[in-house]
Amino acid sequence: MDALQNKIQSFLLRTPLFGGMLPKDIQHVVENTSEAYLRRGDVLFRQGDPCVGFHLVLFGQIKLAISTPQGAEKVVAVISPGQSFGEALMFLKKPYIVFAQALSDSLVLHVSQTAILKKIEDDPEFSCKMLASMSQRLHGLIKDIEEYSLQSGAQRVIGYLMRNTTELDNVSNEVVLDCSKAIIASRLNLTPEHFSKVLHDLKSKGLININGKNITILNMKDLLDYKG
C-alpha cells in the first residue's frame, strides 16, 4: 500500500462509518477511493451528473445547493471535515439533485459504489452502519423541514446559534460563523437581509454581541425564551 492509500486508510478508520474496522478489512475500499483537491469556488459535481459513489471531506467545507432556472440558489447543506454525502443517491443509482462547490480550499475523498457494495456483501455490520448514517441524515432533513415550516426567522437563527455554541464560562457562550452570512441564511431558508436583521435585533436586546464572525451569547436563558 503506497503513502496515499495509507493516508486514506488512516482517515477512513477515524470516521464513524468505517471506525472499528481492522485495516485489512478496509483495504478494498481504500483501493477504490480517490482524492480531489479543490480550490475555493471549484465545483465538485453539478446537478444531473451521475452518482457512482459517495464523498467524505478531509478538510475544508463543501456547499450542497440547488440552482433554479432563474439563477437563484438554495443551500441544502454545508459539509464539514469528517462528514460524508451522496450515499442515498449512490444506492438509488440516480444523478445528483444538487451541485457541490468548495467554500474554502478542500480535500475530498470519493469512495466508489463498487467498493461499498462489495463491503456490504462481505460485512453485514457495515450495512447497519451505512443505514444508520443515512437514517441520521434523513432525521436531520426532517428536523430542518419542521423548523422551516413551524418556526419564525428569529427562532431559526437562535436554533443555529444554539447548535454551534462553544462555552466560554458559566454565563456566556461563543459562536464562530463557519461560513458567510449569505450561506447560513440560505441554509435557514431566510434572505441575507432577514438573517442580518435578526442578529441586529438580538444584539439590540442585549442577548448577543457581534464582532465580525464571532458572536457572543450574553444571556442564554433569555435568548432561548426570545420569540422575536
mmCIF file of C-alpha atoms in Angstrom:
data_model
loop_
_atom_site.group_PDB
_atom_site.id
_atom_site.type_symbol
_atom_site.label_atom_id
_atom_site.label_comp_id
_atom_site.label_asym_id
_atom_site.label_seq_id
_atom_site.Cartn_x
_atom_site.Cartn_y
_atom_site.Cartn_z
ATOM 1 C CA MET A 1 0.000 0.000 0.000
ATOM 2 C CA ASP A 2 1.501 3.361 -1.046
ATOM 3 C CA ALA A 3 1.680 6.560 1.017
ATOM 4 C CA LEU A 4 -1.559 7.961 -0.431
ATOM 5 C CA GLN A 5 -3.506 4.794 0.355
ATOM 6 C CA ASN A 6 -2.067 4.786 3.877
ATOM 7 C CA LYS A 7 -3.298 8.353 4.358
ATOM 8 C CA ILE A 8 -6.761 7.474 3.026
ATOM 9 C CA GLN A 9 -6.948 4.380 5.231
ATOM 10 C CA SER A 10 -5.945 6.361 8.317
ATOM 11 C CA PHE A 11 -8.678 8.926 7.656
ATOM 12 C CA LEU A 12 -11.407 6.372 6.915
ATOM 13 C CA LEU A 13 -10.675 4.458 10.105
ATOM 14 C CA ARG A 14 -11.325 7.660 12.091
ATOM 15 C CA THR A 15 -14.810 8.174 10.600
ATOM 16 C CA PRO A 16 -17.994 6.813 12.233
ATOM 17 C CA LEU A 17 -18.794 4.775 9.125
ATOM 18 C CA PHE A 18 -15.502 2.882 8.959
ATOM 19 C CA GLY A 19 -14.318 3.213 12.551
ATOM 20 C CA GLY A 20 -13.723 -0.020 14.419
ATOM 21 C CA MET A 21 -12.749 -1.965 11.307
ATOM 22 C CA LEU A 22 -9.414 -3.705 11.004
ATOM 23 C CA PRO A 23 -7.061 -2.152 8.445
ATOM 24 C CA LYS A 24 -7.054 -5.355 6.391
ATOM 25 C CA ASP A 25 -10.849 -5.310 6.204
ATOM 26 C CA ILE A 26 -10.931 -1.854 4.661
ATOM 27 C CA GLN A 27 -8.229 -2.394 2.051
ATOM 28 C CA HIS A 28 -10.662 -2.986 -0.837
ATOM 29 C CA VAL A 29 -12.426 0.286 -0.037
ATOM 30 C CA VAL A 30 -9.127 2.169 0.123
ATOM 31 C CA GLU A 31 -8.023 0.781 -3.227
ATOM 32 C CA ASN A 32 -11.234 2.110 -4.793
ATOM 33 C CA THR A 33 -11.069 5.560 -3.215
ATOM 34 C CA SER A 34 -9.654 8.636 -4.899
ATOM 35 C CA GLU A 35 -8.997 12.155 -3.623
ATOM 36 C CA ALA A 36 -9.733 15.523 -5.147
ATOM 37 C CA TYR A 37 -8.171 18.825 -4.078
ATOM 38 C CA LEU A 38 -10.487 21.775 -4.657
ATOM 39 C CA ARG A 39 -9.736 25.464 -4.570
ATOM 40 C CA ARG A 40 -12.337 27.794 -3.108
ATOM 41 C CA GLY A 41 -15.150 28.130 -5.654
ATOM 42 C CA ASP A 42 -14.323 24.916 -7.540
ATOM 43 C CA VAL A 43 -17.319 22.724 -8.393
ATOM 44 C CA LEU A 44 -17.003 19.061 -7.395
ATOM 45 C CA PHE A 45 -20.097 17.960 -9.350
ATOM 46 C CA ARG A 46 -23.174 19.553 -10.904
ATOM 47 C CA GLN A 47 -26.887 18.797 -10.782
ATOM 48 C CA GLY A 48 -27.589 15.948 -13.188
ATOM 49 C CA ASP A 49 -24.090 14.435 -13.065
ATOM 50 C CA PRO A 50 -24.082 10.647 -12.460
ATOM 51 C CA CYS A 51 -23.530 9.497 -8.878
ATOM 52 C CA VAL A 52 -21.205 6.488 -8.773
ATOM 53 C CA GLY A 53 -20.079 6.675 -5.153
ATOM 54 C CA PHE A 54 -20.126 8.979 -2.160
ATOM 55 C CA HIS A 55 -17.792 11.634 -0.773
ATOM 56 C CA LEU A 56 -16.046 12.354 2.526
ATOM 57 C CA VAL A 57 -14.471 15.707 3.408
ATOM 58 C CA LEU A 58 -10.924 15.555 4.824
ATOM 59 C CA PHE A 59 -10.556 19.304 5.268
ATOM 60 C CA GLY A 60 -12.334 22.430 4.090
ATOM 61 C CA GLN A 61 -16.055 22.947 3.511
ATOM 62 C CA ILE A 62 -18.350 21.798 0.712
ATOM 63 C CA LYS A 63 -21.650 23.513 -0.079
ATOM 64 C CA LEU A 64 -24.519 21.410 -1.414
ATOM 65 C CA ALA A 65 -27.057 23.602 -3.186
ATOM 66 C CA ILE A 66 -29.836 23.662 -5.765
ATOM 67 C CA SER A 67 -29.924 26.114 -8.661
ATOM 68 C CA THR A 68 -33.210 27.370 -10.106
ATOM 69 C CA PRO A 69 -33.737 28.204 -13.796
ATOM 70 C CA GLN A 70 -33.892 31.858 -12.718
ATOM 71 C CA GLY A 71 -30.376 31.655 -11.314
ATOM 72 C CA ALA A 72 -31.335 31.653 -7.639
ATOM 73 C CA GLU A 73 -29.602 29.311 -5.218
ATOM 74 C CA LYS A 74 -30.831 27.354 -2.188
ATOM 75 C CA VAL A 75 -28.182 25.914 0.112
ATOM 76 C CA VAL A 76 -29.188 22.439 1.280
ATOM 77 C CA ALA A 77 -26.201 21.668 3.496
ATOM 78 C CA VAL A 78 -22.652 22.675 4.350
ATOM 79 C CA ILE A 79 -20.417 19.623 4.745
ATOM 80 C CA SER A 80 -17.541 19.873 7.229
ATOM 81 C CA PRO A 81 -14.441 17.677 7.771
ATOM 82 C CA GLY A 82 -15.307 14.097 8.702
ATOM 83 C CA GLN A 83 -18.796 14.284 7.200
ATOM 84 C CA SER A 84 -20.000 12.392 4.138
ATOM 85 C CA PHE A 85 -22.600 12.984 1.431
ATOM 86 C CA GLY A 86 -24.124 11.233 -1.562
ATOM 87 C CA GLU A 87 -24.783 7.812 -0.020
ATOM 88 C CA ALA A 88 -28.522 7.640 -0.745
ATOM 89 C CA LEU A 89 -28.234 8.645 -4.405
ATOM 90 C CA MET A 90 -25.428 6.129 -4.834
ATOM 91 C CA PHE A 91 -27.777 3.302 -3.828
ATOM 92 C CA LEU A 92 -30.674 4.686 -5.873
ATOM 93 C CA LYS A 93 -28.373 4.970 -8.905
ATOM 94 C CA LYS A 94 -29.801 8.426 -9.532
ATOM 95 C CA PRO A 95 -27.941 11.528 -10.767
ATOM 96 C CA TYR A 96 -27.081 14.282 -8.335
ATOM 97 C CA ILE A 97 -30.024 16.530 -7.451
ATOM 98 C CA VAL A 98 -27.706 19.206 -6.031
ATOM 99 C CA PHE A 99 -24.374 20.692 -7.007
ATOM 100 C CA ALA A 100 -21.322 20.643 -4.736
ATOM 101 C CA GLN A 101 -18.945 23.596 -4.504
ATOM 102 C CA ALA A 102 -15.954 24.262 -2.263
ATOM 103 C CA LEU A 103 -16.473 27.151 0.170
ATOM 104 C CA SER A 104 -12.778 27.030 1.033
ATOM 105 C CA ASP A 105 -9.739 25.077 -0.148
ATOM 106 C CA SER A 106 -10.812 21.480 0.448
ATOM 107 C CA LEU A 107 -9.650 17.896 0.152
ATOM 108 C CA VAL A 108 -12.396 15.379 -0.607
ATOM 109 C CA LEU A 109 -12.393 11.606 -0.914
ATOM 110 C CA HIS A 110 -14.593 9.757 -3.393
ATOM 111 C CA VAL A 111 -15.443 6.182 -2.368
ATOM 112 C CA SER A 112 -16.648 4.133 -5.330
ATOM 113 C CA GLN A 113 -20.029 2.433 -5.433
ATOM 114 C CA THR A 114 -18.458 -0.930 -6.336
ATOM 115 C CA ALA A 115 -16.236 -0.855 -3.233
ATOM 116 C CA ILE A 116 -19.203 -0.112 -0.966
ATOM 117 C CA LEU A 117 -21.384 -2.848 -2.485
ATOM 118 C CA LYS A 118 -18.539 -5.326 -2.026
ATOM 119 C CA LYS A 119 -18.090 -4.244 1.592
ATOM 120 C CA ILE A 120 -21.828 -4.629 2.281
ATOM 121 C CA GLU A 121 -21.767 -8.113 0.786
ATOM 122 C CA ASP A 122 -18.805 -9.134 2.972
ATOM 123 C CA ASP A 123 -19.732 -7.369 6.205
ATOM 124 C CA PRO A 124 -23.370 -7.161 7.442
ATOM 125 C CA GLU A 125 -22.295 -4.912 10.332
ATOM 126 C CA PHE A 126 -21.089 -2.363 7.786
ATOM 127 C CA SER A 127 -24.572 -2.414 6.214
ATOM 128 C CA CYS A 128 -26.035 -1.415 9.590
ATOM 129 C CA LYS A 129 -23.548 1.457 9.896
ATOM 130 C CA MET A 130 -24.449 2.692 6.410
ATOM 131 C CA LEU A 131 -28.171 2.526 7.225
ATOM 132 C CA ALA A 132 -27.585 4.376 10.496
ATOM 133 C CA SER A 133 -25.646 7.093 8.692
ATOM 134 C CA MET A 134 -28.396 7.643 6.118
ATOM 135 C CA SER A 135 -31.120 7.486 8.774
ATOM 136 C CA GLN A 136 -29.356 10.186 10.773
ATOM 137 C CA ARG A 137 -29.151 12.361 7.653
ATOM 138 C CA LEU A 138 -32.867 11.812 6.984
ATOM 139 C CA HIS A 139 -33.697 12.713 10.590
ATOM 140 C CA GLY A 140 -31.730 15.927 10.163
ATOM 141 C CA LEU A 141 -33.604 16.821 6.971
ATOM 142 C CA ILE A 142 -36.984 16.183 8.630
ATOM 143 C CA LYS A 143 -35.933 18.383 11.553
ATOM 144 C CA ASP A 144 -34.924 21.122 9.098
ATOM 145 C CA ILE A 145 -38.292 20.960 7.344
ATOM 146 C CA GLU A 146 -40.065 21.141 10.700
ATOM 147 C CA GLU A 147 -38.076 24.225 11.675
ATOM 148 C CA TYR A 148 -38.655 25.990 8.347
ATOM 149 C CA SER A 149 -42.403 25.257 8.494
ATOM 150 C CA LEU A 150 -43.193 25.951 12.148
ATOM 151 C CA GLN A 151 -40.560 28.333 13.459
ATOM 152 C CA SER A 152 -40.133 32.068 12.945
ATOM 153 C CA GLY A 153 -36.989 33.521 11.414
ATOM 154 C CA ALA A 154 -35.744 34.537 14.857
ATOM 155 C CA GLN A 155 -36.265 31.019 16.208
ATOM 156 C CA ARG A 156 -34.327 29.524 13.285
ATOM 157 C CA VAL A 157 -31.379 31.860 13.869
ATOM 158 C CA ILE A 158 -31.422 31.160 17.620
ATOM 159 C CA GLY A 159 -31.530 27.422 16.892
ATOM 160 C CA TYR A 160 -28.467 27.792 14.641
ATOM 161 C CA LEU A 161 -26.613 29.681 17.391
ATOM 162 C CA MET A 162 -27.537 27.037 19.965
ATOM 163 C CA ARG A 163 -26.230 24.218 17.759
ATOM 164 C CA ASN A 164 -22.884 25.925 17.252
ATOM 165 C CA THR A 165 -22.016 27.311 20.682
ATOM 166 C CA THR A 166 -18.676 26.939 22.426
ATOM 167 C CA GLU A 167 -18.861 27.535 26.173
ATOM 168 C CA LEU A 168 -16.704 30.421 27.426
ATOM 169 C CA ASP A 169 -17.776 30.496 31.066
ATOM 170 C CA ASN A 170 -20.862 29.872 33.194
ATOM 171 C CA VAL A 171 -22.599 32.912 31.738
ATOM 172 C CA SER A 172 -21.689 33.344 28.077
ATOM 173 C CA ASN A 173 -21.072 31.206 25.015
ATOM 174 C CA GLU A 174 -19.429 31.986 21.692
ATOM 175 C CA VAL A 175 -20.367 31.089 18.135
ATOM 176 C CA VAL A 176 -17.968 31.469 15.218
ATOM 177 C CA LEU A 177 -19.864 31.715 11.931
ATOM 178 C CA ASP A 178 -18.384 28.883 9.884
ATOM 179 C CA CYS A 179 -19.245 30.435 6.513
ATOM 180 C CA SER A 180 -20.697 33.623 5.058
ATOM 181 C CA LYS A 181 -23.947 35.089 6.383
ATOM 182 C CA ALA A 182 -25.487 34.592 2.927
ATOM 183 C CA ILE A 183 -24.749 30.848 3.045
ATOM 184 C CA ILE A 184 -26.080 30.485 6.594
ATOM 185 C CA ALA A 185 -29.212 32.483 5.696
ATOM 186 C CA SER A 186 -29.923 30.270 2.691
ATOM 187 C CA ARG A 187 -29.400 27.174 4.844
ATOM 188 C CA LEU A 188 -32.012 28.551 7.284
ATOM 189 C CA ASN A 189 -34.370 29.425 4.407
ATOM 190 C CA LEU A 190 -34.009 33.154 5.090
ATOM 191 C CA THR A 191 -32.849 36.076 3.000
ATOM 192 C CA PRO A 192 -29.456 37.538 3.981
ATOM 193 C CA GLU A 193 -31.258 40.763 4.938
ATOM 194 C CA HIS A 194 -33.643 38.913 7.282
ATOM 195 C CA PHE A 195 -30.767 36.990 8.858
ATOM 196 C CA SER A 196 -28.822 40.220 9.498
ATOM 197 C CA LYS A 197 -31.938 41.907 10.905
ATOM 198 C CA VAL A 198 -32.497 39.088 13.398
ATOM 199 C CA LEU A 199 -28.882 39.323 14.567
ATOM 200 C CA HIS A 200 -29.237 43.107 14.916
ATOM 201 C CA ASP A 201 -32.471 42.696 16.914
ATOM 202 C CA LEU A 202 -30.852 40.149 19.243
ATOM 203 C CA LYS A 203 -27.910 42.490 19.760
ATOM 204 C CA SER A 204 -30.203 45.474 20.477
ATOM 205 C CA LYS A 205 -31.984 43.381 23.129
ATOM 206 C CA GLY A 206 -28.659 42.727 24.867
ATOM 207 C CA LEU A 207 -28.815 38.987 24.125
ATOM 208 C CA ILE A 208 -25.736 38.740 21.906
ATOM 209 C CA ASN A 209 -22.663 40.710 20.932
ATOM 210 C CA ILE A 210 -21.290 40.646 17.379
ATOM 211 C CA ASN A 211 -17.638 41.074 16.412
ATOM 212 C CA GLY A 212 -17.173 40.102 12.773
ATOM 213 C CA LYS A 213 -17.770 36.347 12.529
ATOM 214 C CA ASN A 214 -17.656 35.965 16.324
ATOM 215 C CA ILE A 215 -20.986 36.088 18.127
ATOM 216 C CA THR A 216 -21.057 36.011 21.923
ATOM 217 C CA ILE A 217 -24.279 34.881 23.594
ATOM 218 C CA LEU A 218 -24.631 37.129 26.624
ATOM 219 C CA ASN A 219 -27.757 35.619 28.164
ATOM 220 C CA MET A 220 -28.508 32.042 27.205
ATOM 221 C CA LYS A 221 -31.789 31.719 29.095
ATOM 222 C CA ASP A 222 -33.291 34.941 27.741
ATOM 223 C CA LEU A 223 -32.103 34.070 24.242
ATOM 224 C CA LEU A 224 -33.904 30.711 24.393
ATOM 225 C CA ASP A 225 -37.050 32.473 25.610
ATOM 226 C CA TYR A 226 -36.933 35.157 22.884
ATOM 227 C CA LYS A 227 -39.750 34.797 20.315
ATOM 228 C CA GLY A 228 -38.990 37.765 18.056
#
